[in-house]
Amino acid sequence: MTESNGARADALENERLDTVRLFIDQFIDIMLNHRQSGHPGGSRSKAHMIAALMAGGAMRWDVRDPTKPLADRFVLVAGHTIPVVYAALAVVNQAMALRFEWTGDERFRVLGGEHRTLMPIDLLTLRRRGGLQGHAEFEGKSLFVKFNTGPSGHGAPAAVGQALALKAAGHDDVQVFAVEGEGGHSAGAHHESKNSAYGLGLSNLVYLIDWNDNGIDPNVHSSVVHGTPRDWFEPYGFRVVGTERGSDMTEVARTLRDTAFGDNPARAPRCAWFKTEKGRGYVVTGYKSHGAAHKRNHENFWKCREEFIAKYGVSFEGQGQGDPGPEHASAQSLSHIQTVVRAMAEDRAFVEWLTDRLVEIGDRVPTATAQERVDPKVDLLRDDPSFTDVSSLPAALFAEPGANLPNRAGFEKFGAWWNSYALEKYGRPIVIAMAADLAESTNIAGFMKPFEGHGGTGWYQRDENPTGALLPQQITEFTNAGICAGLGTVNFAEDGEHKFAGFIGACATYGSFSYLKYGMMRLFSQLAQDCDLKTGRILWVAGHSGPETAEDARTHFGILSPGVTQLFPDGHVINLHPWEHNEVAPALAAAFATDVPIIALHLTRPPVQIPDRKALGMASHLDAAKGAYVLRAFDDRPHEGVVLCQGTSVVANIVGMLPWFASDGPNVKIVCCVSSELFARQSQEYRDAVLPEDEWLDSMICANQGRRVVRDWILDRRLEEYAMTPDFDNRWRTGGSVDDVVEESHLDPAHLKEGILRFVRRGSQSS
């Protein structure tokens, strides 16, 4: 091809890409005109970028099957601009439907049926129950977007996690495109995400920044945030390219190609920026275009149709007229969509070019690579019971009675065993773990260590050891949770609807900082509920919980903060509170034997003595897997109620008080409460044997967390006044030694005796 012919071909290519943009504009406007809700400004300003990304070849994806594991991934960090994606999907799917109708050629058939194919008529369901969601969600007709987004910045850590999963699996040639605006980019999550992307060497992460300098309020972004996208990304080690003409298709397509295929010798994460106008072509621009569509059939709506009318010579029903009223609006909007679809069908050359291009791009998506480390046929937790069979846990996971060890040491052993076993049998770890510069402190470092002569992975290092299972994360609490969430959405399974082949993400921090993780966990929980594909799991470690954190003082006490791990619908999280070393492994194994997406493990800092359960008449440590067990049964004396106990210092002190209960103390049954969620999953027979309802209604609880945090165990709220928790007086505790703080919390033996006696004597006191 001569240089002039090449230039003409490029010009024709860009003209057709701009036609894609023109159709996207129509669908954005008609959709919002009908619904009178949504975000036109950022949707309009991103239309060139999205059109070129989908059809220009920079992103390797398959319109016919958005579930392909090794297709490039798209995360709309700016989730409120989902109308531009819905519109774009309507364009490409309609074009494919036309081509299939014309030819009957299976190459143009979009898989998934009506449930997964977003067609133009679906745009009329925007923001309606059962229809298209108001922000991006990874499910149904929008499986193209690979994470649930909308809350500012939340999609960025998930994109990092997805890029990491691909790299860890040997697929770092698969790219993750994360689309954001400069306003959303000001969220702190981006600072953490960019640091993480550099530190983890994620050359497959591509930020696309829509730089329009406007948000929701009238203050322009540049008046409060210094610099340009180059200033915002290059200091973080990114390769940055961009264009001042972000609404010029020639420039946009060139920039995307340079970003995706340009030289990157440092293998750095990448950023492309596009200087745009918010509300481009929408008449009302800038901040005023952010979240308000034109009033239905306003004159500005009709002005926005002029470019399309000029190109295709069409007319729209009610053109130039006002709102037809609610009884006619839907029918008229449908006619507007049909007008656009007819224009597309009459532009056969455009449809043929677009569909040929989409098929060509889709055919480039690989099905496997020589470097892959995750077997797409195997779901480790489902297909290999060794990971979760409580009865066959290795003996080396458990300590002998009399040893003084913290429960977090038991967690370290479990992590070492799980990953070393997976590494030996399957050639890769099952868990990728991280902490906020607290890996050894919280003992999550076990996931990279050897176990009983079986090798570990070592620390992850972006160049020297990219297969390490422990990430060298710094103080990136929020992003660590998001990385775990992103890991859980990358499923390499051949049958991704029924199996999960990928990684479990695990993150740890102080229990008192658990709230820093919640936002990403909430989004993952929602995604796991509704996504058509199987998702992975997250292990959320609330380390150093309870008043036992002691010397670090009340700023670090995990007494009330860990309660955020309960803020999910039932069945979405399992909370585990093993009080001693030997309970950790069975509790974790039992939790991961379920299909619950989030497992929250609450651990404490100080060592306690491993009890001689047999000598004391206690149930086996393996019964921690059942969520609750009898620590002390009633003796032959009259029964005086039930004491429920949870948490390291509480249970350890009560175990030390067993001789008192057997002699001068009250005849109470004592039940150790490890997990209300696991207990609820046991048979009715087991639950009745441990805690029948009549006994539960005559119980008090002693715990190392706040009263409101343990209410799942308080069946009769009238007995809450007898609960013994660190917030008994509704005040924050101070600091000191473990003994100091436990005593101040009234969880030492003397106060426990006093509180239990008060409970058992309550009837006589009232009489």
mmCIF file of N, CA, C and O in Angstrom, residues 274-322:
data_model
loop_
_atom_site.group_PDB
_atom_site.id
_atom_site.type_symbol
_atom_site.label_atom_id
_atom_site.label_comp_id
_atom_site.label_asym_id
_atom_site.label_seq_id
_atom_site.Cartn_x
_atom_site.Cartn_y
_atom_site.Cartn_z
ATOM 1 N N PHE A 274 -7.165 12.314 27.567
ATOM 2 C CA PHE A 274 -7.876 12.919 26.445
ATOM 3 C C PHE A 274 -8.517 14.211 26.944
ATOM 4 O O PHE A 274 -9.396 14.185 27.804
ATOM 5 N N LYS A 275 -8.064 15.347 26.428
ATOM 6 C CA LYS A 275 -8.644 16.638 26.812
ATOM 7 C C LYS A 275 -9.974 16.794 26.083
ATOM 8 O O LYS A 275 -10.030 16.790 24.846
ATOM 9 N N THR A 276 -11.035 16.891 26.864
ATOM 10 C CA THR A 276 -12.374 16.917 26.283
ATOM 11 C C THR A 276 -13.181 18.076 26.859
ATOM 12 O O THR A 276 -12.702 18.829 27.714
ATOM 13 N N GLU A 277 -14.399 18.175 26.413
ATOM 14 C CA GLU A 277 -15.353 19.117 26.984
ATOM 15 C C GLU A 277 -16.478 18.308 27.613
ATOM 16 O O GLU A 277 -17.099 17.472 26.955
ATOM 17 N N LYS A 278 -16.737 18.543 28.889
ATOM 18 C CA LYS A 278 -17.835 17.840 29.545
ATOM 19 C C LYS A 278 -19.148 18.266 28.894
ATOM 20 O O LYS A 278 -19.437 19.460 28.771
ATOM 21 N N GLY A 279 -19.926 17.286 28.473
ATOM 22 C CA GLY A 279 -21.157 17.592 27.760
ATOM 23 C C GLY A 279 -20.935 17.945 26.307
ATOM 24 O O GLY A 279 -21.805 18.566 25.674
ATOM 25 N N ARG A 280 -19.806 17.508 25.752
ATOM 26 C CA ARG A 280 -19.484 17.789 24.354
ATOM 27 C C ARG A 280 -20.681 17.492 23.447
ATOM 28 O O ARG A 280 -21.259 16.420 23.466
ATOM 29 N N GLY A 281 -21.107 18.508 22.693
ATOM 30 C CA GLY A 281 -22.204 18.330 21.754
ATOM 31 C C GLY A 281 -23.579 18.294 22.375
ATOM 32 O O GLY A 281 -24.575 18.049 21.678
ATOM 33 N N TYR A 282 -23.681 18.556 23.684
ATOM 34 C CA TYR A 282 -24.967 18.439 24.377
ATOM 35 C C TYR A 282 -25.629 19.799 24.591
ATOM 36 O O TYR A 282 -26.636 19.894 25.278
ATOM 37 N N VAL A 283 -25.048 20.837 23.998
ATOM 38 C CA VAL A 283 -25.501 22.224 24.108
ATOM 39 C C VAL A 283 -25.176 22.778 25.495
ATOM 40 O O VAL A 283 -24.451 23.766 25.626
ATOM 41 N N VAL A 284 -25.751 22.176 26.536
ATOM 42 C CA VAL A 284 -25.365 22.540 27.899
ATOM 43 C C VAL A 284 -24.096 21.771 28.234
ATOM 44 O O VAL A 284 -24.066 20.537 28.156
ATOM 45 N N THR A 285 -23.036 22.490 28.598
ATOM 46 C CA THR A 285 -21.749 21.841 28.831
ATOM 47 C C THR A 285 -21.219 22.190 30.225
ATOM 48 O O THR A 285 -21.860 22.907 30.997
ATOM 49 N N GLY A 286 -20.035 21.675 30.522
ATOM 50 C CA GLY A 286 -19.417 21.941 31.813
ATOM 51 C C GLY A 286 -20.163 21.238 32.934
ATOM 52 O O GLY A 286 -20.861 20.241 32.734
ATOM 53 N N TYR A 287 -20.031 21.798 34.146
ATOM 54 C CA TYR A 287 -20.594 21.130 35.320
ATOM 55 C C TYR A 287 -22.113 20.990 35.240
ATOM 56 O O TYR A 287 -22.702 20.062 35.807
ATOM 57 N N LYS A 288 -22.767 21.900 34.516
ATOM 58 C CA LYS A 288 -24.225 21.840 34.438
ATOM 59 C C LYS A 288 -24.720 20.606 33.688
ATOM 60 O O LYS A 288 -25.881 20.225 33.814
ATOM 61 N N SER A 289 -23.843 19.986 32.915
ATOM 62 C CA SER A 289 -24.252 18.798 32.154
ATOM 63 C C SER A 289 -24.025 17.515 32.934
ATOM 64 O O SER A 289 -24.324 16.428 32.435
ATOM 65 N N HIS A 290 -23.510 17.614 34.165
ATOM 66 C CA HIS A 290 -23.077 16.408 34.874
ATOM 67 C C HIS A 290 -24.206 15.399 35.072
ATOM 68 O O HIS A 290 -24.106 14.251 34.626
ATOM 69 N N GLY A 291 -25.250 15.801 35.772
ATOM 70 C CA GLY A 291 -26.249 14.811 36.181
ATOM 71 C C GLY A 291 -27.668 15.172 35.835
ATOM 72 O O GLY A 291 -28.601 14.657 36.452
ATOM 73 N N ALA A 292 -27.856 16.037 34.856
ATOM 74 C CA ALA A 292 -29.222 16.454 34.508
ATOM 75 C C ALA A 292 -29.404 16.421 32.998
ATOM 76 O O ALA A 292 -28.727 17.143 32.263
ATOM 77 N N ALA A 293 -30.322 15.558 32.553
ATOM 78 C CA ALA A 293 -30.662 15.526 31.132
ATOM 79 C C ALA A 293 -31.533 16.734 30.785
ATOM 80 O O ALA A 293 -32.144 17.349 31.655
ATOM 81 N N HIS A 294 -31.569 17.066 29.502
ATOM 82 C CA HIS A 294 -32.518 18.090 29.063
ATOM 83 C C HIS A 294 -33.935 17.654 29.416
ATOM 84 O O HIS A 294 -34.246 16.459 29.425
ATOM 85 N N LYS A 295 -34.779 18.614 29.725
ATOM 86 C CA LYS A 295 -36.184 18.280 29.901
ATOM 87 C C LYS A 295 -36.686 17.591 28.636
ATOM 88 O O LYS A 295 -36.241 17.897 27.529
ATOM 89 N N ARG A 296 -37.607 16.657 28.828
ATOM 90 C CA ARG A 296 -38.002 15.811 27.700
ATOM 91 C C ARG A 296 -38.433 16.650 26.493
ATOM 92 O O ARG A 296 -39.283 17.541 26.592
ATOM 93 N N ASN A 297 -37.784 16.353 25.363
ATOM 94 C CA ASN A 297 -38.057 17.007 24.072
ATOM 95 C C ASN A 297 -37.806 18.515 24.106
ATOM 96 O O ASN A 297 -38.371 19.264 23.293
ATOM 97 N N HIS A 298 -36.938 18.935 25.026
ATOM 98 C CA HIS A 298 -36.525 20.345 25.057
ATOM 99 C C HIS A 298 -35.871 20.700 23.720
ATOM 100 O O HIS A 298 -35.350 19.823 23.012
ATOM 101 N N GLU A 299 -35.860 21.951 23.379
ATOM 102 C CA GLU A 299 -35.264 22.359 22.106
ATOM 103 C C GLU A 299 -33.799 21.939 22.008
ATOM 104 O O GLU A 299 -33.292 21.661 20.909
ATOM 105 N N ASN A 300 -33.097 21.858 23.153
ATOM 106 C CA ASN A 300 -31.698 21.410 23.100
ATOM 107 C C ASN A 300 -31.590 19.937 22.715
ATOM 108 O O ASN A 300 -30.605 19.523 22.098
ATOM 109 N N PHE A 301 -32.589 19.145 23.100
ATOM 110 C CA PHE A 301 -32.590 17.745 22.671
ATOM 111 C C PHE A 301 -32.655 17.672 21.151
ATOM 112 O O PHE A 301 -31.962 16.869 20.517
ATOM 113 N N TRP A 302 -33.471 18.512 20.563
ATOM 114 C CA TRP A 302 -33.595 18.489 19.105
ATOM 115 C C TRP A 302 -32.356 19.062 18.430
ATOM 116 O O TRP A 302 -31.961 18.582 17.349
ATOM 117 N N LYS A 303 -31.712 20.037 19.056
ATOM 118 C CA LYS A 303 -30.449 20.541 18.491
ATOM 119 C C LYS A 303 -29.403 19.429 18.424
ATOM 120 O O LYS A 303 -28.602 19.366 17.482
ATOM 121 N N CYS A 304 -29.421 18.566 19.440
ATOM 122 C CA CYS A 304 -28.453 17.463 19.480
ATOM 123 C C CYS A 304 -28.700 16.434 18.379
ATOM 124 O O CYS A 304 -27.848 15.578 18.132
ATOM 125 N N ARG A 305 -29.858 16.479 17.720
ATOM 126 C CA ARG A 305 -30.165 15.527 16.639
ATOM 127 C C ARG A 305 -29.685 16.033 15.275
ATOM 128 O O ARG A 305 -29.714 15.302 14.280
ATOM 129 N N GLU A 306 -29.275 17.284 15.211
ATOM 130 C CA GLU A 306 -29.013 17.899 13.907
ATOM 131 C C GLU A 306 -27.890 17.212 13.149
ATOM 132 O O GLU A 306 -27.977 17.021 11.928
ATOM 133 N N GLU A 307 -26.816 16.821 13.820
ATOM 134 C CA GLU A 307 -25.699 16.165 13.137
ATOM 135 C C GLU A 307 -26.151 14.846 12.516
ATOM 136 O O GLU A 307 -25.812 14.530 11.364
ATOM 137 N N PHE A 308 -26.931 14.088 13.241
ATOM 138 C CA PHE A 308 -27.391 12.793 12.748
ATOM 139 C C PHE A 308 -28.387 12.979 11.604
ATOM 140 O O PHE A 308 -28.338 12.263 10.595
ATOM 141 N N ILE A 309 -29.278 13.947 11.750
ATOM 142 C CA ILE A 309 -30.264 14.224 10.699
ATOM 143 C C ILE A 309 -29.548 14.643 9.418
ATOM 144 O O ILE A 309 -29.904 14.220 8.305
ATOM 145 N N ALA A 310 -28.514 15.464 9.557
ATOM 146 C CA ALA A 310 -27.769 15.924 8.384
ATOM 147 C C ALA A 310 -27.065 14.768 7.682
ATOM 148 O O ALA A 310 -26.990 14.729 6.443
ATOM 149 N N LYS A 311 -26.557 13.815 8.435
ATOM 150 C CA LYS A 311 -25.817 12.694 7.833
ATOM 151 C C LYS A 311 -26.755 11.683 7.195
ATOM 152 O O LYS A 311 -26.479 11.166 6.098
ATOM 153 N N TYR A 312 -27.884 11.396 7.862
ATOM 154 C CA TYR A 312 -28.734 10.300 7.388
ATOM 155 C C TYR A 312 -30.076 10.745 6.807
ATOM 156 O O TYR A 312 -30.838 9.905 6.306
ATOM 157 N N GLY A 313 -30.384 12.038 6.860
ATOM 158 C CA GLY A 313 -31.606 12.530 6.238
ATOM 159 C C GLY A 313 -32.878 11.984 6.851
ATOM 160 O O GLY A 313 -33.895 11.827 6.157
ATOM 161 N N VAL A 314 -32.847 11.690 8.147
ATOM 162 C CA VAL A 314 -34.014 11.119 8.812
ATOM 163 C C VAL A 314 -34.804 12.225 9.505
ATOM 164 O O VAL A 314 -34.343 13.366 9.646
ATOM 165 N N SER A 315 -35.998 11.878 9.926
ATOM 166 C CA SER A 315 -36.768 12.757 10.804
ATOM 167 C C SER A 315 -37.268 11.921 11.967
ATOM 168 O O SER A 315 -37.518 10.710 11.827
ATOM 169 N N PHE A 316 -37.398 12.543 13.112
ATOM 170 C CA PHE A 316 -37.832 11.862 14.327
ATOM 171 C C PHE A 316 -39.275 12.231 14.644
ATOM 172 O O PHE A 316 -39.701 13.376 14.434
ATOM 173 N N GLU A 317 -40.013 11.290 15.171
ATOM 174 C CA GLU A 317 -41.384 11.553 15.577
ATOM 175 C C GLU A 317 -41.414 12.699 16.593
ATOM 176 O O GLU A 317 -40.635 12.720 17.543
ATOM 177 N N GLY A 318 -42.297 13.645 16.384
ATOM 178 C CA GLY A 318 -42.414 14.780 17.295
ATOM 179 C C GLY A 318 -41.279 15.769 17.173
ATOM 180 O O GLY A 318 -41.086 16.598 18.073
ATOM 181 N N GLN A 319 -40.538 15.694 16.077
ATOM 182 C CA GLN A 319 -39.345 16.533 15.923
ATOM 183 C C GLN A 319 -39.694 18.010 16.071
ATOM 184 O O GLN A 319 -40.611 18.521 15.440
ATOM 185 N N GLY A 320 -38.968 18.675 16.970
ATOM 186 C CA GLY A 320 -39.186 20.091 17.217
ATOM 187 C C GLY A 320 -40.315 20.387 18.167
ATOM 188 O O GLY A 320 -40.542 21.552 18.521
ATOM 189 N N GLN A 321 -41.031 19.364 18.589
ATOM 190 C CA GLN A 321 -42.168 19.565 19.491
ATOM 191 C C GLN A 321 -41.774 19.264 20.932
ATOM 192 O O GLN A 321 -40.715 18.700 21.207
ATOM 193 N N GLY A 322 -42.634 19.621 21.859
ATOM 194 C CA GLY A 322 -42.367 19.451 23.278
ATOM 195 C C GLY A 322 -42.720 18.069 23.795
ATOM 196 O O GLY A 322 -42.993 17.135 23.037
#
